[in-house]
mmCIF file of C-alpha atoms in Angstrom:
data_model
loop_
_atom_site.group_PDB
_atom_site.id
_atom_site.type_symbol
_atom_site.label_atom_id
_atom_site.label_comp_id
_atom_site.label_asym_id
_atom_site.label_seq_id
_atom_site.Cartn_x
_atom_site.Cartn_y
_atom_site.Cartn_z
ATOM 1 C CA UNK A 16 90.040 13.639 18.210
ATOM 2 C CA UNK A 17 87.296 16.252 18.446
ATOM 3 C CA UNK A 18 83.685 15.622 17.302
ATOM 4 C CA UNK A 19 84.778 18.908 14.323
ATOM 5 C CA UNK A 20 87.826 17.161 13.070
ATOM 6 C CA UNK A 21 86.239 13.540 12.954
ATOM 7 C CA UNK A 22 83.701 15.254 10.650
ATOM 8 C CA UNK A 23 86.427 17.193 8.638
ATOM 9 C CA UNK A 24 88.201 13.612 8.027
ATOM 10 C CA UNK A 25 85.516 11.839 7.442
ATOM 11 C CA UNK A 26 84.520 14.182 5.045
ATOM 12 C CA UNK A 27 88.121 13.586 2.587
ATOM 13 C CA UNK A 28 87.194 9.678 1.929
ATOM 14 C CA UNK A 29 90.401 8.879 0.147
ATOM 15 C CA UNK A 30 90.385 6.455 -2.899
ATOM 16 C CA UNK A 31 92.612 5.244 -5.414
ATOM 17 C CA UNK A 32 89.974 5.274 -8.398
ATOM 18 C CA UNK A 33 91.099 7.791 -10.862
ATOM 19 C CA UNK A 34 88.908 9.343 -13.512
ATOM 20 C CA UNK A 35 90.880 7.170 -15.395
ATOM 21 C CA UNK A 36 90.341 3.633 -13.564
ATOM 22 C CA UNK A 37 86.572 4.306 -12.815
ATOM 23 C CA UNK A 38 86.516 4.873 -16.566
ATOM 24 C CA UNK A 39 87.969 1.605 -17.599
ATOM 25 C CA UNK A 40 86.366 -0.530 -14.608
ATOM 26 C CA UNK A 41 83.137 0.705 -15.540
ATOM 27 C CA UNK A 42 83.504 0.226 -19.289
ATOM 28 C CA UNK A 43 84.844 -3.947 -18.469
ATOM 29 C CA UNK A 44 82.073 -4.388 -16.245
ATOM 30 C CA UNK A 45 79.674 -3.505 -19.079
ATOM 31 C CA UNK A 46 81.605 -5.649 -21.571
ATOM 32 C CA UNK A 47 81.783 -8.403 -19.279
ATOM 33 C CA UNK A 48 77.854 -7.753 -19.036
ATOM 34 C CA UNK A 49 77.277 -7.808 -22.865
ATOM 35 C CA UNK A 50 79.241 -10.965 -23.264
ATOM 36 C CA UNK A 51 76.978 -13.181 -20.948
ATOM 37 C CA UNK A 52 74.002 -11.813 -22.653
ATOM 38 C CA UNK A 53 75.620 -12.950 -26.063
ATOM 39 C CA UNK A 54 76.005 -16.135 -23.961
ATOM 40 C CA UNK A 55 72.838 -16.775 -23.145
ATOM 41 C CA UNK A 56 71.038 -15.286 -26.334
ATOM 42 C CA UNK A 57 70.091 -18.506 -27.385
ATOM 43 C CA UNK A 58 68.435 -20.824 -23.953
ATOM 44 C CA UNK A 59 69.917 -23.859 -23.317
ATOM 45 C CA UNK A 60 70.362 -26.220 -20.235
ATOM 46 C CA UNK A 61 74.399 -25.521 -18.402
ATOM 47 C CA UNK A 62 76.353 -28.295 -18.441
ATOM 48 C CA UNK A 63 78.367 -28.746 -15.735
ATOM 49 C CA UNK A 64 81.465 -28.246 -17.894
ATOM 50 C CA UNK A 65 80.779 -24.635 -18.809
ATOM 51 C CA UNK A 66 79.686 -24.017 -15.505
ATOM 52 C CA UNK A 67 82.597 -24.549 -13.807
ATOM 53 C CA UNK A 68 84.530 -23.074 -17.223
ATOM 54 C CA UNK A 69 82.977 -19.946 -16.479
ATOM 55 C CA UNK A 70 83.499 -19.985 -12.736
ATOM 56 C CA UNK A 71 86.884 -20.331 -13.034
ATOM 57 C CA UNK A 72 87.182 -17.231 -15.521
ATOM 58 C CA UNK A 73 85.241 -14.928 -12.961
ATOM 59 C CA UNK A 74 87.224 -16.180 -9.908
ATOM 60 C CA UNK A 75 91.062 -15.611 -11.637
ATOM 61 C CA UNK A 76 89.616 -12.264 -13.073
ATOM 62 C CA UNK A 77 89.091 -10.708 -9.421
ATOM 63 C CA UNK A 78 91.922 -12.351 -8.183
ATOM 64 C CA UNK A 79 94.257 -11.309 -10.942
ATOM 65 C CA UNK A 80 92.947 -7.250 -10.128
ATOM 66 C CA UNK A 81 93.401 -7.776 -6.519
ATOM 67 C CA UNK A 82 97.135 -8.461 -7.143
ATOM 68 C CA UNK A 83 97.381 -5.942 -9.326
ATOM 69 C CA UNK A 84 96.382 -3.585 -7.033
ATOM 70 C CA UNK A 85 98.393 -4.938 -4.232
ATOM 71 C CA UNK A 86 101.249 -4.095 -6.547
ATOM 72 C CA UNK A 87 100.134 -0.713 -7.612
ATOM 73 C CA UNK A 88 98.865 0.643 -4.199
ATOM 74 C CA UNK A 89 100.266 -1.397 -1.767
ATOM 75 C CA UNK A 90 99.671 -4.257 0.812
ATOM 76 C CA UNK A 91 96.581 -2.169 2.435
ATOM 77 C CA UNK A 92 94.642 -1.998 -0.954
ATOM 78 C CA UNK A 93 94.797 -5.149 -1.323
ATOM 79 C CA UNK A 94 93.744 -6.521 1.930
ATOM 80 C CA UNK A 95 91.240 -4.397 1.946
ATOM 81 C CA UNK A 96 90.105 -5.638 -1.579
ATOM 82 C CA UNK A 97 90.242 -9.130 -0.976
ATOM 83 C CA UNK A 98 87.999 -9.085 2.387
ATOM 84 C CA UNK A 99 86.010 -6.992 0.612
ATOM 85 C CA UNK A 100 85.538 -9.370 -2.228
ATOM 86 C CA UNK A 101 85.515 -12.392 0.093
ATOM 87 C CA UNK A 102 82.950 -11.208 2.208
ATOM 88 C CA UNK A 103 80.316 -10.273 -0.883
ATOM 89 C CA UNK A 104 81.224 -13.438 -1.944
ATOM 90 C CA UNK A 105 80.107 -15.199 1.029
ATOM 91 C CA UNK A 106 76.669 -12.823 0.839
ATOM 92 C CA UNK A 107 76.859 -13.828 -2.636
ATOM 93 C CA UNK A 108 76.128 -17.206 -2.171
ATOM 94 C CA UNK A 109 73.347 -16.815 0.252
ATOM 95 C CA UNK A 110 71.492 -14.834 -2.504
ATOM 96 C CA UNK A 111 72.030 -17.486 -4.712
ATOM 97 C CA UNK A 112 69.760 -19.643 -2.404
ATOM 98 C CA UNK A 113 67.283 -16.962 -2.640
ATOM 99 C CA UNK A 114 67.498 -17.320 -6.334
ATOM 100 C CA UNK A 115 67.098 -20.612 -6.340
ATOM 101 C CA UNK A 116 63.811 -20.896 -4.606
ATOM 102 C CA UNK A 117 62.468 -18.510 -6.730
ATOM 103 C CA UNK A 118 63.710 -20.067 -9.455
ATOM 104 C CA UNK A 119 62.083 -23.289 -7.939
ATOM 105 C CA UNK A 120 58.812 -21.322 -6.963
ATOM 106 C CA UNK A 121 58.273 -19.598 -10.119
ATOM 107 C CA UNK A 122 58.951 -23.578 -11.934
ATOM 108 C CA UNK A 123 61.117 -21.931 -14.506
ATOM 109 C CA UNK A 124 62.362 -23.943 -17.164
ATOM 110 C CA UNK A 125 66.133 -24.717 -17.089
ATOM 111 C CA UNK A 126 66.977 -23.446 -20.641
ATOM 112 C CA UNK A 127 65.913 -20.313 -19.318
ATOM 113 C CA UNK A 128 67.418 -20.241 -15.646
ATOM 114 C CA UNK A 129 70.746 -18.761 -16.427
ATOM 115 C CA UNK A 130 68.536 -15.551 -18.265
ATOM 116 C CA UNK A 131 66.692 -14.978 -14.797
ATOM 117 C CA UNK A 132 70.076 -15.015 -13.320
ATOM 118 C CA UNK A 133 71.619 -12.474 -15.651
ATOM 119 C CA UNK A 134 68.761 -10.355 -15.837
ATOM 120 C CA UNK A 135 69.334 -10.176 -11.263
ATOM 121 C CA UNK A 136 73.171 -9.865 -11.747
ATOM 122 C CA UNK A 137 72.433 -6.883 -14.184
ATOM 123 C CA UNK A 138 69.763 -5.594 -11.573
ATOM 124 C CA UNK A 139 71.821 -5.666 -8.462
ATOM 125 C CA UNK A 140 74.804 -4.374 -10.501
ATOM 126 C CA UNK A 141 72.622 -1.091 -10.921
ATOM 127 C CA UNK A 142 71.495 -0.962 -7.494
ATOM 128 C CA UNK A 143 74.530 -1.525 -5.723
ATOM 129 C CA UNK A 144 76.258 1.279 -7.792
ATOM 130 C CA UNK A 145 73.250 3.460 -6.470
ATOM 131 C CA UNK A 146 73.739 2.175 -2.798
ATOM 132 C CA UNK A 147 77.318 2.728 -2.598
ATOM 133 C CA UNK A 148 76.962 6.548 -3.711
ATOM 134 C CA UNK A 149 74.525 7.198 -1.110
ATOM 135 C CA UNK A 150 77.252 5.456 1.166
ATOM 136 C CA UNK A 151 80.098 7.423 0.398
ATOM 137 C CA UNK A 152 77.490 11.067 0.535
ATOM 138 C CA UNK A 153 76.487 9.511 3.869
ATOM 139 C CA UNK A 154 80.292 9.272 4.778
ATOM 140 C CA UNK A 155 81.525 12.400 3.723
ATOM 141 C CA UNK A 156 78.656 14.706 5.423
ATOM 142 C CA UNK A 157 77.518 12.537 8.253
ATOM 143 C CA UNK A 158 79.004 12.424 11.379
ATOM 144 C CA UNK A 159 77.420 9.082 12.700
ATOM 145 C CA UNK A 160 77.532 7.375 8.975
ATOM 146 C CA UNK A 161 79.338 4.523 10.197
ATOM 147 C CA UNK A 162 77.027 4.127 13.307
ATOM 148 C CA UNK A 163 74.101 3.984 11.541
ATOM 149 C CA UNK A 164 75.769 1.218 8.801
ATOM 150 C CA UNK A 165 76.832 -0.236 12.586
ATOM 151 C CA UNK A 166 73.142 -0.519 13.500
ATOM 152 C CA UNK A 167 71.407 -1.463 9.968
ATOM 153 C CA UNK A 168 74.479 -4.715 9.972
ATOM 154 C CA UNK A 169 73.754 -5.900 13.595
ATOM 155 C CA UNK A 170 70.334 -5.756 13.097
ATOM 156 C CA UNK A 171 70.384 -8.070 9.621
ATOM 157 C CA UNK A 172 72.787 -10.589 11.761
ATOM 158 C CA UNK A 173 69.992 -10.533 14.654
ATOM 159 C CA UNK A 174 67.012 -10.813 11.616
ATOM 160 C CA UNK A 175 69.149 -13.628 10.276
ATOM 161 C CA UNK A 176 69.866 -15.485 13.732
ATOM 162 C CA UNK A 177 66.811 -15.440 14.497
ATOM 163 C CA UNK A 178 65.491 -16.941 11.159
ATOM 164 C CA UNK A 179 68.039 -19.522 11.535
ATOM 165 C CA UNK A 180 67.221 -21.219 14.818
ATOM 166 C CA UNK A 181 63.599 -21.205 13.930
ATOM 167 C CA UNK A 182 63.952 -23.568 11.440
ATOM 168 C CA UNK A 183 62.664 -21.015 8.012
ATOM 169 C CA UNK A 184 65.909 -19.343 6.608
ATOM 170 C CA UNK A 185 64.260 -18.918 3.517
ATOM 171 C CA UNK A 186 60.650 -19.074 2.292
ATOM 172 C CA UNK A 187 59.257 -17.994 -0.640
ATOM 173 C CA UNK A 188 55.828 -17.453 -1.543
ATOM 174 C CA UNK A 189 54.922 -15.686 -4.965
ATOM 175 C CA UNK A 190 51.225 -14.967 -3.761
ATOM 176 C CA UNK A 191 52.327 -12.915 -1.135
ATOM 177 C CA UNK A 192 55.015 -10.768 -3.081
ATOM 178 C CA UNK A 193 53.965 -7.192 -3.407
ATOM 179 C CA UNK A 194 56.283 -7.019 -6.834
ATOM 180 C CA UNK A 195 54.135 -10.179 -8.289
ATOM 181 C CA UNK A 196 50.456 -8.434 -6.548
ATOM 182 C CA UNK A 197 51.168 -5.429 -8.327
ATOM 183 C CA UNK A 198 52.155 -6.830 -12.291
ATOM 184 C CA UNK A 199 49.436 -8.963 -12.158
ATOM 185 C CA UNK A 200 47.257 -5.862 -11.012
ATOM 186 C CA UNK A 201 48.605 -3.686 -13.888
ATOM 187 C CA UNK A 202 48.335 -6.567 -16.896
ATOM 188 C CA UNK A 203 47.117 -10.092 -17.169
ATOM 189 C CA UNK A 204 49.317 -13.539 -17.041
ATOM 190 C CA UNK A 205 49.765 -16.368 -18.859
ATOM 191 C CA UNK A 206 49.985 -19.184 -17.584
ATOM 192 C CA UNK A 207 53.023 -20.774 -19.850
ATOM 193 C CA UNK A 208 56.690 -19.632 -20.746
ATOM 194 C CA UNK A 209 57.541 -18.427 -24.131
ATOM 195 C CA UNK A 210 61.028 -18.505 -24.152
ATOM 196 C CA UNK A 211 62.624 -15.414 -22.812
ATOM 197 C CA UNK A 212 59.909 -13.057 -23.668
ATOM 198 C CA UNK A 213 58.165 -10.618 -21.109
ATOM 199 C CA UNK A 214 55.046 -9.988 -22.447
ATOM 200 C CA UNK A 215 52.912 -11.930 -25.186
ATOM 201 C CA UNK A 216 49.705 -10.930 -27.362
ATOM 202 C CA UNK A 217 46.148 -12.639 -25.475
ATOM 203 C CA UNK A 218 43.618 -11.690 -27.916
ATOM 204 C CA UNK A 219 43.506 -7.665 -28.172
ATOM 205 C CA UNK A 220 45.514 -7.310 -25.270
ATOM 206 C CA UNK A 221 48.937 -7.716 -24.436
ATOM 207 C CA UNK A 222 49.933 -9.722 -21.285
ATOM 208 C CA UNK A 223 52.870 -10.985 -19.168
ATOM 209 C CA UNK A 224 54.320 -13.967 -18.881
ATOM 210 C CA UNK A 225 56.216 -15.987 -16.005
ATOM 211 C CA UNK A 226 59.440 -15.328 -17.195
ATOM 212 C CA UNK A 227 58.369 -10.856 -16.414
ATOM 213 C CA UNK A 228 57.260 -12.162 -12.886
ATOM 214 C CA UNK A 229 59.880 -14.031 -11.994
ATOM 215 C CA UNK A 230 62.445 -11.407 -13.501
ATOM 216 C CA UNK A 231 60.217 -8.679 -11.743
ATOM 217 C CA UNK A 232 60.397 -10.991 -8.243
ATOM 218 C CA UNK A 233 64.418 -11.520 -8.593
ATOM 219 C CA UNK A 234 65.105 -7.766 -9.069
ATOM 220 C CA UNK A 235 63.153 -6.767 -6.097
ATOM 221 C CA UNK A 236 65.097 -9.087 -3.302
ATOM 222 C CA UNK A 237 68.211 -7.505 -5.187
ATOM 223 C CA UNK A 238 67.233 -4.199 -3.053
ATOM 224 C CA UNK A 239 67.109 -6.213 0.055
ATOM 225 C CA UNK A 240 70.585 -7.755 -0.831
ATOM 226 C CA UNK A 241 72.104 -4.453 -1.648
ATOM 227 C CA UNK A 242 70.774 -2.750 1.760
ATOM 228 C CA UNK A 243 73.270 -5.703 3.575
ATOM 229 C CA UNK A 244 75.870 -5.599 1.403
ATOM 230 C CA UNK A 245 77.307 -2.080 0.828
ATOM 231 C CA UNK A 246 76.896 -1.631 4.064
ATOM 232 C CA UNK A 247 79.221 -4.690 4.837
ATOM 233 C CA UNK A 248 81.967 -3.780 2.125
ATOM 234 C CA UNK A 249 82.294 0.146 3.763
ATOM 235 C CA UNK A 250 82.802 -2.056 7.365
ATOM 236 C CA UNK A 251 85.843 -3.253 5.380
ATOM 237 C CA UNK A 252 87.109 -0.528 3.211
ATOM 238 C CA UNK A 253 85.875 3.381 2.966
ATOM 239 C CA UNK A 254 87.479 3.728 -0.484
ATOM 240 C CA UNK A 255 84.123 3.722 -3.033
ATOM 241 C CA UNK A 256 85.907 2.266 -5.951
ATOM 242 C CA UNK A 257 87.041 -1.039 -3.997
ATOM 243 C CA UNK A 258 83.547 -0.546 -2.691
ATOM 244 C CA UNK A 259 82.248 -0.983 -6.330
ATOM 245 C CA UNK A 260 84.901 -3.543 -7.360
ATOM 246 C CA UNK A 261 84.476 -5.966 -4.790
ATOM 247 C CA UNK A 262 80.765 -5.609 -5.485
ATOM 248 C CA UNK A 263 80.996 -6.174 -9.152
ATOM 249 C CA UNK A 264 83.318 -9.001 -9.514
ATOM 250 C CA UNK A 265 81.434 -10.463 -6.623
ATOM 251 C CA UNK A 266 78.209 -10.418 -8.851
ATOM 252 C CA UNK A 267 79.418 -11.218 -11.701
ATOM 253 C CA UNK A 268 80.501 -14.602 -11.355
ATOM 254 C CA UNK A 269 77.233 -15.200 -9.403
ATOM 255 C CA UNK A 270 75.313 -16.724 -13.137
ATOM 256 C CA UNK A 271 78.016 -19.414 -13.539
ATOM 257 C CA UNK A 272 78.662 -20.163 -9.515
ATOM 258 C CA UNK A 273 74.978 -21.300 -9.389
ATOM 259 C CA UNK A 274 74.944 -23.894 -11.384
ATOM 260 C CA UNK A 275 78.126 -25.370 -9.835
ATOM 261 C CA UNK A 276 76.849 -25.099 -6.694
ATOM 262 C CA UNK A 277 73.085 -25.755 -6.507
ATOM 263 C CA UNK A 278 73.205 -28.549 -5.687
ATOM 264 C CA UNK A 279 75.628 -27.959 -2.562
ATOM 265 C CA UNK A 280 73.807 -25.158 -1.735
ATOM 266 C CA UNK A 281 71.067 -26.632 -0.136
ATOM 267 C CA UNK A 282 73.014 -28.499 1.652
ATOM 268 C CA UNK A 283 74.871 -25.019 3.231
ATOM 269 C CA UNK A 284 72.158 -25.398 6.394
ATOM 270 C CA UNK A 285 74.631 -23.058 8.816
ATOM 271 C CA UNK A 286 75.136 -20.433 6.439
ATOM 272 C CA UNK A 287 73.322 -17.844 7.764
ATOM 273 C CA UNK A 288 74.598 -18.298 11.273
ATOM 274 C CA UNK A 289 77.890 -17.474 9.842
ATOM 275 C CA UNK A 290 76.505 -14.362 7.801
ATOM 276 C CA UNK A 291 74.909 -13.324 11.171
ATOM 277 C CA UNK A 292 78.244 -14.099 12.514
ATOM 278 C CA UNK A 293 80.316 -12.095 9.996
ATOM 279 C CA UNK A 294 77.696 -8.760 9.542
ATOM 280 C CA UNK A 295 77.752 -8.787 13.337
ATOM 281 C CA UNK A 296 81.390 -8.616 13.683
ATOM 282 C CA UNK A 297 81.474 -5.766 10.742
ATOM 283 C CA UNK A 298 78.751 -3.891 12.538
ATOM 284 C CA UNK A 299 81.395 -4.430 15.400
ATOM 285 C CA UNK A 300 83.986 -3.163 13.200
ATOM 286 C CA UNK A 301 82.314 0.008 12.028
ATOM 287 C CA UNK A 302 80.875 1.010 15.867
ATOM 288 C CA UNK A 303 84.601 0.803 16.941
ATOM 289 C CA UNK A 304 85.809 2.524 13.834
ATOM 290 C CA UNK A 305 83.334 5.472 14.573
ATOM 291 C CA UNK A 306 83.782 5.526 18.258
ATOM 292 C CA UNK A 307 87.703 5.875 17.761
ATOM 293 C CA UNK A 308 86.911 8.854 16.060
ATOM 294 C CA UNK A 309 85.893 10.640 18.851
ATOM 295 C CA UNK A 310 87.814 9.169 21.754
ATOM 296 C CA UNK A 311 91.249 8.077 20.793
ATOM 297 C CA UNK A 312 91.334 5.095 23.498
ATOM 298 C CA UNK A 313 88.705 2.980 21.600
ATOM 299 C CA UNK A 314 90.543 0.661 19.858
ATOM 300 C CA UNK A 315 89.676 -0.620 15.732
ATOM 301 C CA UNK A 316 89.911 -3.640 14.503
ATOM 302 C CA UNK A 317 92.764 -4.494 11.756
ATOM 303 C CA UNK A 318 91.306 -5.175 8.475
ATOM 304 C CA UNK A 319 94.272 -8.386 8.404
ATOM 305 C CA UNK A 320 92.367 -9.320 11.461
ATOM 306 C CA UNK A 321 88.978 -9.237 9.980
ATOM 307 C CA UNK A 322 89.998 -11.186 6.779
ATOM 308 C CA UNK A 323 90.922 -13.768 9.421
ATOM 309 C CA UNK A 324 87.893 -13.737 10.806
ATOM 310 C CA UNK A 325 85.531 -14.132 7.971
ATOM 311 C CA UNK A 326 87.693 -17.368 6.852
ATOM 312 C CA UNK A 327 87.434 -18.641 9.728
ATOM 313 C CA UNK A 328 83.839 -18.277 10.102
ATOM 314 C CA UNK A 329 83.136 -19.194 6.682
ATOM 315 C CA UNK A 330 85.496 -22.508 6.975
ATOM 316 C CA UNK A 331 83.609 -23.667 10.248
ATOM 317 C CA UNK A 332 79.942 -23.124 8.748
ATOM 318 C CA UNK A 333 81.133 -24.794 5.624
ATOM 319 C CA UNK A 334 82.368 -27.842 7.593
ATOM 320 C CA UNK A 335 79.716 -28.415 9.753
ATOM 321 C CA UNK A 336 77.354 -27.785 7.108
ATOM 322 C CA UNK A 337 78.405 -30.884 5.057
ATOM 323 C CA UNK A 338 78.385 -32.678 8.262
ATOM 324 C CA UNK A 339 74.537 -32.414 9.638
ATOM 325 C CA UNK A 340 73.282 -32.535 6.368
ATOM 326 C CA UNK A 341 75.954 -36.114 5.535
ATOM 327 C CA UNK A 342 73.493 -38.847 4.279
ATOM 328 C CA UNK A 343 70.908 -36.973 3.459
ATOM 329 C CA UNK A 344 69.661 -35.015 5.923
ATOM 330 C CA UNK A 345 68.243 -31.634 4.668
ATOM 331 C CA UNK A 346 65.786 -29.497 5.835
ATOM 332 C CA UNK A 347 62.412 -29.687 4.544
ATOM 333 C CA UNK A 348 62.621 -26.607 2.533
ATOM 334 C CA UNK A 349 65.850 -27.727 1.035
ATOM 335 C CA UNK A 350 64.892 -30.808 0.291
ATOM 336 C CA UNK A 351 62.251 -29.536 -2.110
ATOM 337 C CA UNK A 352 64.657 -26.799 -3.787
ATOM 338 C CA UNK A 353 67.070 -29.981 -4.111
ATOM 339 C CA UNK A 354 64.827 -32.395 -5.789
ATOM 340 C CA UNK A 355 63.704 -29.380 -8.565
ATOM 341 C CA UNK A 356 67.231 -28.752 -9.663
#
């Protein structure tokens, strides 16, 4: 294929989101939005119960669509759906970490944990949707669109392989974050929570609380989560609306799955080997994918092929996870994040 007709098909990105579908997606999504705010209107501590009530519910929902639209558009949709989903899930959870030590860092109070949550769900919901229109502009004018998603996912698997083996996946420090230097620039802080409330009266003044900084704090990593992951998604599927499905009901669930999981989380100590192990393969993926458009001979990799991958990869982490960390051994880090929560 010539370097003009690679650009003329890349150009036609083909989806199966009607007017119509985009229409109603967008309109649940919202609903789905204002119904954990109703949820959460009044703070209180998750049991484990609702928890895993709610987990459930956002699982079936995504799973219920994806065979739906294996039945309406056929076997490739929904492949392409399902790794899609799986692997924000995956990304997902290594947010969730991120949230947690914030969370942690920020000591906010567990009646009001699953608000900071919903308020970064509702965050990365907007940015993502953002992202993944500059993705499909980039797709359908540039030429070397998938190259440069190639580049930006190899180089987040090297950043995260390389923050792996030396022993600080994840460190927060709320002194340091430019978001939390700049608030506390523009207005004053309090030093105690007031509920859910941003801002509070000091005197004559009015001034922020915790809860602002630390809603402030989890909104800003959402940009650094959204760079990885819409990239990722296109590695799987070009289609925008799967894109933004897989993206949504990935986040969505993301409230209730942390309070099921936190406590396994920490123990999750090879999880970012297998992220760098999975956005390295995409980045794989997408350099093949773009390379075949220009020489025929260059072979791509199924997208059946890549859902067996990212099992597999997240199976083995999973498993050997539980194992090193079997008795109690967690890493320093985790061990504080562990004993908050």
């Amino acid at each position: 294929m010539s370097q003009v007709s690679y650009l003329s098909a890349a150009s036609d990105l083909s989806s199966v989101g009607t007017p119509t579908l985009w229409a109603v997606t967008i309109i649940g999504v919202l609903l789905l939005l204002v119904l954990d705010f109703l949820v959460t209107r009044r703070p209180h501590e998750v049991s484990m119960r609702e928890a895993i009530g709610w987990s459930a519910f956002y699982i079936a929902l995504p799973l219920a669509f994806g065979g739906w639209l294996w039945w309406r558009f056929g076997s490739q949709q929904g492949v392409e759906y399902l790794t899609g989903y799986l692997v924000e899930k995956s990304l997902s959870v290594d947010n969730l970490f991120v949230f947690m030590l914030l969370l942690a860092a920020f000591a906010v109070p567990a009646v009001l944990a699953q608000r900071v949550l919903l308020y970064g769900i509702a965050g990365a919901l907007v940015l993502r949707a953002v992202f993944i229109a500059l993705g499909a502009a980039a797709l359908q004018t540039l030429d070397f669109a998938f190259l440069l998603f190639a580049i930006i996912l190899i180089a987040t698997a090297v950043k995260l392989l390389r923050d792996a083996m030396s022993g600080h996946q994840q460190e927060v420090d709320i002194n340091k974050m430019r978001s939390v230097k700049l608030l506390r620039k523009v207005m004053p802080v309090v030093d105690d929570y007031h509920g859910t409330k941003m801002t509070v009266r000091q005197g004559a003044k009015r001034a922020l609380t915790p809860f602002a900084l630390v809603v402030v704090a989890v909104l800003a990593t959402d940009i650094v989560f959204a760079v990885d992951s819409v990239p990722a998604v296109y590695g799987i599927t070009e289609d925008p609306y799967l894109v933004f499905a897989t993206n949504a009901f990935a986040l969505l669930g993301l409230r209730a799955l942390y309070f099921v999981l936190h406590a396994a989380l920490s123990r999750l100590v090879h999880l970012s080997y297998g992220l760098a192990i999975i956005l390295a393969f995409i980045g794989l993926k997408l350099g093949l994918h773009w390379a075949h458009g220009i020489w025929d001979s260059v072979p791509q990799i199924p997208t059946l092929a890549s859902l067996g991958v990212i099992i597999g990869v997240l199976v083995v982490v999973t498993v050997t996870s539980l194992r090193a960390t079997r008795g109690g051994g967690l890493p320093e880090d985790r061990k504080v994040v562990a004993e908050r929560h």
